[in-house]
mmCIF file of C-alpha atoms in Angstrom:
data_model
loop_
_atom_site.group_PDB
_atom_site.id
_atom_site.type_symbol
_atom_site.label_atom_id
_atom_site.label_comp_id
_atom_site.label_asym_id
_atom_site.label_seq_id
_atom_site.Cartn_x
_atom_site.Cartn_y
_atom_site.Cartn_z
ATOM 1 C CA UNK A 1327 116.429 99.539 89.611
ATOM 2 C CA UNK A 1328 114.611 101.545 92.311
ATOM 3 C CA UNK A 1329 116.304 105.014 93.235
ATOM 4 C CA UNK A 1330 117.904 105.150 95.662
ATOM 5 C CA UNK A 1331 116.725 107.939 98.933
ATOM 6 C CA UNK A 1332 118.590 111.120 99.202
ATOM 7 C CA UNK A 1333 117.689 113.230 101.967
ATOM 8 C CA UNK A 1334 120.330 116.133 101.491
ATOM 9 C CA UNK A 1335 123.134 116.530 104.180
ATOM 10 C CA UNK A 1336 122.649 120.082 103.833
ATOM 11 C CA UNK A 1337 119.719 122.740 104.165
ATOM 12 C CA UNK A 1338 116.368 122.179 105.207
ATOM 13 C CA UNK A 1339 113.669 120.313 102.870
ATOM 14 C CA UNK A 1340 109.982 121.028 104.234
ATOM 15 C CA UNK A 1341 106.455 119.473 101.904
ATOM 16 C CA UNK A 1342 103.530 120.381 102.691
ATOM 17 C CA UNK A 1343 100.625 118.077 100.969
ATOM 18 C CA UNK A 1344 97.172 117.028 101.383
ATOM 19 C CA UNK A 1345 93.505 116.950 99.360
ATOM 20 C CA UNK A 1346 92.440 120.109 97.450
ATOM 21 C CA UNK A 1347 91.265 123.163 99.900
ATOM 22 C CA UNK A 1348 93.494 122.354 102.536
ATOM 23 C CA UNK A 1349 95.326 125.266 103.278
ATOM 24 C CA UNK A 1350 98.890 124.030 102.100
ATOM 25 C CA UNK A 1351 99.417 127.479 100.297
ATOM 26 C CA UNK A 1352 98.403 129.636 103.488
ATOM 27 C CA UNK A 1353 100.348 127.299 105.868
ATOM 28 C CA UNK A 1354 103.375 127.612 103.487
ATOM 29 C CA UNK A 1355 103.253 130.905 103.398
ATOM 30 C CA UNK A 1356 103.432 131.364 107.001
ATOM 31 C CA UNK A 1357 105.927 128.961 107.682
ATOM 32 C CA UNK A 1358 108.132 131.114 105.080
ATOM 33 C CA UNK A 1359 107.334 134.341 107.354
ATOM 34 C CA UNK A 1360 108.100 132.901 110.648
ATOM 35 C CA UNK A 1361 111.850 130.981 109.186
ATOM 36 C CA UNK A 1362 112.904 134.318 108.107
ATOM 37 C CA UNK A 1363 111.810 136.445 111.064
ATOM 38 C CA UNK A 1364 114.358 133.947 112.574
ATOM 39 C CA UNK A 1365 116.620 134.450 110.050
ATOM 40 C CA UNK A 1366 116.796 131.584 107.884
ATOM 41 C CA UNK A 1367 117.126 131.668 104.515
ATOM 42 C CA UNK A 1368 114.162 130.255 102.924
ATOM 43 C CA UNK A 1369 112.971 129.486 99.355
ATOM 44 C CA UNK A 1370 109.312 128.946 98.871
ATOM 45 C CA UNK A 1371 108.017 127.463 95.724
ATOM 46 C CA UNK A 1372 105.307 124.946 94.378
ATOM 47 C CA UNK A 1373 104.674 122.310 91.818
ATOM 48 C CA UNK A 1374 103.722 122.085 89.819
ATOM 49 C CA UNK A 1375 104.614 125.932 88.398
ATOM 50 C CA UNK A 1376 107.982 126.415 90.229
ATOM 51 C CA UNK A 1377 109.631 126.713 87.108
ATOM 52 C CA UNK A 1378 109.506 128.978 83.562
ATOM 53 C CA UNK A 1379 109.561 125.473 82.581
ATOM 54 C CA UNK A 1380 106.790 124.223 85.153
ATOM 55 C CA UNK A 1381 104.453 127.126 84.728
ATOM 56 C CA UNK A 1382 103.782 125.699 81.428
ATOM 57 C CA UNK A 1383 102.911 122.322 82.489
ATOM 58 C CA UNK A 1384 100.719 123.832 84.774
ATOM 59 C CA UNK A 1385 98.674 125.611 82.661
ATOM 60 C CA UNK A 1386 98.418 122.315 80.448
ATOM 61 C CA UNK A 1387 97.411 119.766 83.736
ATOM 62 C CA UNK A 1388 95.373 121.959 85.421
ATOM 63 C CA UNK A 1389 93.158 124.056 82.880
ATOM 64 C CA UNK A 1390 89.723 122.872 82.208
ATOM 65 C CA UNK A 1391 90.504 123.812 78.084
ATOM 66 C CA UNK A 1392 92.888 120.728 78.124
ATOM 67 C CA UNK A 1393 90.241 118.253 78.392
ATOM 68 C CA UNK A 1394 90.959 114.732 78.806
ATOM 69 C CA UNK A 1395 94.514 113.751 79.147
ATOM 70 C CA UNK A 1396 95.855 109.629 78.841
ATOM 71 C CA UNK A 1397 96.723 108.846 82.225
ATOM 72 C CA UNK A 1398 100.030 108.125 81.732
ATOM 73 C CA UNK A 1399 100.376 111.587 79.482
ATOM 74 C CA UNK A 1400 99.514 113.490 82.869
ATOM 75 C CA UNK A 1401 101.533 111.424 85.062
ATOM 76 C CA UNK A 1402 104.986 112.017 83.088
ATOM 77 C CA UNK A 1403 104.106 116.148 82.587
ATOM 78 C CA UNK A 1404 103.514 115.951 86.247
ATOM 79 C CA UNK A 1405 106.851 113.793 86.756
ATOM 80 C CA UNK A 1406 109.040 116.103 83.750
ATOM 81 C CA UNK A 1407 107.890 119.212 86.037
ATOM 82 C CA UNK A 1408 109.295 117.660 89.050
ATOM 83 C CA UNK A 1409 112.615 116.495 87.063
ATOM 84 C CA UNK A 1410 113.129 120.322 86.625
ATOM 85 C CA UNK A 1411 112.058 121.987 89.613
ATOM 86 C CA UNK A 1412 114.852 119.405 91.497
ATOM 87 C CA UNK A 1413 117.275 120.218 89.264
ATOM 88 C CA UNK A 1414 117.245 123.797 88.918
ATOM 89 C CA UNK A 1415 115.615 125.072 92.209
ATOM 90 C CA UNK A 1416 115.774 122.606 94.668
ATOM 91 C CA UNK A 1417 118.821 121.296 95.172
ATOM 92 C CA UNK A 1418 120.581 124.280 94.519
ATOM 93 C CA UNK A 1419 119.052 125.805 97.114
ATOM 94 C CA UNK A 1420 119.622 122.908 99.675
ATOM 95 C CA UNK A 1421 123.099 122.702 98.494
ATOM 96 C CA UNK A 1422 123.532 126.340 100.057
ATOM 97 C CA UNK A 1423 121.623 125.572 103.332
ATOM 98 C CA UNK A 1424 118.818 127.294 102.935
ATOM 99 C CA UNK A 1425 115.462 125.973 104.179
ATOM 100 C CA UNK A 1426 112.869 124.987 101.268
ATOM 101 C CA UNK A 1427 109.620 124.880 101.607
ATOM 102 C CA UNK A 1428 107.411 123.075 98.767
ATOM 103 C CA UNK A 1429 103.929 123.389 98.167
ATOM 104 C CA UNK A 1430 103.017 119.475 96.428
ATOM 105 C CA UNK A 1431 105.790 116.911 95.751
ATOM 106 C CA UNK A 1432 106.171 113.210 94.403
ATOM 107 C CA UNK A 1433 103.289 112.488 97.170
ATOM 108 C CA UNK A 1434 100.992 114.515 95.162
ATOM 109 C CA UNK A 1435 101.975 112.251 92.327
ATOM 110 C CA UNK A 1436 101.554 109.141 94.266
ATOM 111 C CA UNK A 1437 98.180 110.306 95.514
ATOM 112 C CA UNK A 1438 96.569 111.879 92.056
ATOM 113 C CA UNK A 1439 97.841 109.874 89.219
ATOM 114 C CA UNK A 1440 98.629 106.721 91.325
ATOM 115 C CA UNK A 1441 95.940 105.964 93.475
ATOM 116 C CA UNK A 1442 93.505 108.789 92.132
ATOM 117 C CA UNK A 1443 93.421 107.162 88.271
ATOM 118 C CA UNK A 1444 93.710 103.702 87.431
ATOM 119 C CA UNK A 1445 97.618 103.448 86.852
ATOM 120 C CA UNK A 1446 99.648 101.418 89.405
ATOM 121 C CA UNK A 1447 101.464 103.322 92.268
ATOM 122 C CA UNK A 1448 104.232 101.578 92.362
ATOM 123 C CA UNK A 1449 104.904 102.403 88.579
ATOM 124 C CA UNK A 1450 104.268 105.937 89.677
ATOM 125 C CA UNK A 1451 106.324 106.157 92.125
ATOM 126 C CA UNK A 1452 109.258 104.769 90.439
ATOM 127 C CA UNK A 1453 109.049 107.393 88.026
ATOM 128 C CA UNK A 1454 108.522 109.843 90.217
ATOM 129 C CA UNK A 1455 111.802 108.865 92.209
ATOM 130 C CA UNK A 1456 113.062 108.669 89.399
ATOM 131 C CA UNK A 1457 112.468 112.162 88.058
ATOM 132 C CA UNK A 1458 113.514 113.298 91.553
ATOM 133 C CA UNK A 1459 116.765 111.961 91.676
ATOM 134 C CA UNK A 1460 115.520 110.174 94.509
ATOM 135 C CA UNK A 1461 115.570 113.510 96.670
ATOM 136 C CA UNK A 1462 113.326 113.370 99.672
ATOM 137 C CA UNK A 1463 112.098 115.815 102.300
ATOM 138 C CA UNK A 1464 113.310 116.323 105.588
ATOM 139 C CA UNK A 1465 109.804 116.443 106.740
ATOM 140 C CA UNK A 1466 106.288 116.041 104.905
ATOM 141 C CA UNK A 1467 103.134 118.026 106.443
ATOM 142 C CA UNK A 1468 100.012 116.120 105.558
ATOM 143 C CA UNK A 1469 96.755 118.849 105.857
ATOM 144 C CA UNK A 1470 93.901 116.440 105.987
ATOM 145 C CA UNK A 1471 90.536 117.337 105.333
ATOM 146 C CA UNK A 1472 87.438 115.451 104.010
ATOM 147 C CA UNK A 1473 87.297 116.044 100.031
ATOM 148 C CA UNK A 1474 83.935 117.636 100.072
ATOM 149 C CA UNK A 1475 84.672 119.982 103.285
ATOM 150 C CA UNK A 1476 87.619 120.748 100.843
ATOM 151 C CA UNK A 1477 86.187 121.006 97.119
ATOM 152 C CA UNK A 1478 83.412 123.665 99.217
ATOM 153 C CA UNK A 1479 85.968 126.240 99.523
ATOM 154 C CA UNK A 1480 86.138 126.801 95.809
ATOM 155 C CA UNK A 1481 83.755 128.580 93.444
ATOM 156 C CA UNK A 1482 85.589 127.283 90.062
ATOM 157 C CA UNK A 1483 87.769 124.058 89.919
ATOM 158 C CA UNK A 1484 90.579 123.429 87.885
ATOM 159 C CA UNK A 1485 91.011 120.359 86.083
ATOM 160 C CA UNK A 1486 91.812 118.293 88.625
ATOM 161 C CA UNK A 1487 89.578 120.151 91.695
ATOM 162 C CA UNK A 1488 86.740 118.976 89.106
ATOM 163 C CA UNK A 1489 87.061 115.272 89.415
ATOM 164 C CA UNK A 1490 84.384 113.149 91.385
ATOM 165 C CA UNK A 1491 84.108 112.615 95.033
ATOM 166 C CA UNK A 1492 85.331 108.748 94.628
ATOM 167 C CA UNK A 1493 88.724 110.192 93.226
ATOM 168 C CA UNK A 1494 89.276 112.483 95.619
ATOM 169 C CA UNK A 1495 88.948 110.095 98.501
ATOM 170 C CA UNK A 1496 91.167 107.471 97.021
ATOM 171 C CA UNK A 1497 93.728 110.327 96.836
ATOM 172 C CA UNK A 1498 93.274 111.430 100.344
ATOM 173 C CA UNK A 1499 93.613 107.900 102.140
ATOM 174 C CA UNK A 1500 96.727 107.488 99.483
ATOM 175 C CA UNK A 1501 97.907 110.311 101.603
ATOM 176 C CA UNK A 1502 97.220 109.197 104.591
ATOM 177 C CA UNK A 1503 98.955 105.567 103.773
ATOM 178 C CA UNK A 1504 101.972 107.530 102.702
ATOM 179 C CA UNK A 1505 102.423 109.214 106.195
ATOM 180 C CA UNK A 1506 101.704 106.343 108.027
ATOM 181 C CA UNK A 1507 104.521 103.979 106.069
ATOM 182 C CA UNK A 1508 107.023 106.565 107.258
ATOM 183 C CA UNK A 1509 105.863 108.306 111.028
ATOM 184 C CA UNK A 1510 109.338 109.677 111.499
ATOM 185 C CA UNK A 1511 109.158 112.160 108.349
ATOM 186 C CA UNK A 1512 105.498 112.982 108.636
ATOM 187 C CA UNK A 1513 103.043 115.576 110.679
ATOM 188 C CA UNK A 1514 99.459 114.336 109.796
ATOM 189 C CA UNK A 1515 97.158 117.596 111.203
ATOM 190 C CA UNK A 1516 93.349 118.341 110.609
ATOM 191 C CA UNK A 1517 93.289 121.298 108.699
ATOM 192 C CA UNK A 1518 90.014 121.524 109.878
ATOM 193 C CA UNK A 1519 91.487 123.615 112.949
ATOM 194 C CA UNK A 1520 92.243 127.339 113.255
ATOM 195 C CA UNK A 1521 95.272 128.505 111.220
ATOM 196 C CA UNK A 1522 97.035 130.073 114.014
ATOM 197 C CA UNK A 1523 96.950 126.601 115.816
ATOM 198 C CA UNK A 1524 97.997 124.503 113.114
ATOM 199 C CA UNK A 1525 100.925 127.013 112.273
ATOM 200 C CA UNK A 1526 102.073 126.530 116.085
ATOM 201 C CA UNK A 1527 102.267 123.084 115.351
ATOM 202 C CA UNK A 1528 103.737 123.295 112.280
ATOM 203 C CA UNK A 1529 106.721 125.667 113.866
ATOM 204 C CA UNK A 1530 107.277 123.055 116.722
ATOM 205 C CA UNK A 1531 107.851 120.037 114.293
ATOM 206 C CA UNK A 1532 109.876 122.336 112.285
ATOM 207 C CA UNK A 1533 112.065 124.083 115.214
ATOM 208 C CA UNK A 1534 113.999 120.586 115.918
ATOM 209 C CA UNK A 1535 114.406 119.813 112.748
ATOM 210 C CA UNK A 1536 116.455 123.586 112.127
ATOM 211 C CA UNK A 1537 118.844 122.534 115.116
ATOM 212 C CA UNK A 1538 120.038 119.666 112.574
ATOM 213 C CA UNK A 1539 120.871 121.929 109.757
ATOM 214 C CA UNK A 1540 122.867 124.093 112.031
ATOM 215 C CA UNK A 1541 124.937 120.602 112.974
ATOM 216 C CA UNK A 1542 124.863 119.874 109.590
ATOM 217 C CA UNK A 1543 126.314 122.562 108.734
ATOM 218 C CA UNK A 1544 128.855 122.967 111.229
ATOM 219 C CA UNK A 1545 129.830 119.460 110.681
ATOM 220 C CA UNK A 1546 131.019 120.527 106.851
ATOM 221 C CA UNK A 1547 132.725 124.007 107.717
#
């Protein structure tokens, strides 16, 4: 039975996502500033790693020591890590309106084990919504970038960062499909441009977006 979609009446659930080198971390990070400057509380966290529980999944997905994992093996750590980052940080947090920004979701997911190996999305997803409770963000900020203009900004790759060019590609146009089956939940920006610029943009998609939460909120008082 597929899950049903749960985008949360309260709070403020922001993604970012995108291909390896991207700048989802930086962009994050000052998307976090900026909310609270305004005076919104904000969580920022990532997957996977958001958790005690998560940290330890990510050192077992994303160290080179782990070797080769059975693509289903990775897909479920990946999926249990998401299962407990919803239910212990995320929800909680949008349950008391806060705004909560996430560095990699169930697109990531979708993208890396589903497209990127040889498992079927569908099945991945499923899981993944699954694992999720079906929760969704508000809004999804894809940071595109070629794979190799990407993998160029790193000196040592993890586990993942070290697959071939064909695998990253698959996971960026997976990306890219995802964001253009849903236009009204998705900024698609070339994270090829300056960082100030792309912030700017990222603030104006968000801005609107923080006007519902206030009705949202309102609305329940």
């Amino acid at each position: 039975m597929e899950t049903p979609a749960l985008l949360t009446p309260t709070g403020l659930f922001v993604c970012f996502e995108g291909g390896e080198g991207g700048g989802k971390s930086t962009q994050a990070e000052l998307l976090r500033s900026w909310l609270e400057s305004e005076g919104h509380p904000t969580l920022l966290t990532r997957q996977p790693g958001g958790t005690r529980v998560g940290q330890r999944v990510r050192e077992i997905v994303l160290s080179p020591e782990t070797g080769d994992l059975a693509h289903r093996t990775e897909a479920l750590l990946y999926a249990a890590d998401k299962a407990e980052h919803v239910e212990t940080v995320l929800l909680p947090a949008l349950s008391r309106g806060e705004v909560v920004i996430t560095d990699r979701y169930v697109d990531s997911a979708i993208a890396y084990q589903g497209s990127g190996r040889d498992l079927d999305p569908a099945e991945v997803t499923a899981v993944n919504r699954w694992a999720t409770a079906g929760l969704r963000p508000h809004l999804t900020v894809v940071l595109d970038l070629p794979p190799e203009r990407g993998l160029g900004r790193f000196e040592e790759r993890d586990r993942i960062e070290a697959e071939g060019a064909e695998f990253h590609q698959r996971v960026r146009q997976a990306f890219l499909d995802l964001a253009a089956a849903d236009p009204d939940h998705y900024l698609v920006l070339d994270a090829s441009g300056s960082r100030d610029a792309l912030a700017a943009t990222i603030r104006d998609a968000v801005r609107p977006r923080l006007s519902q939460v206030v009705r949202r909120s309102e609305a329940g008082a």
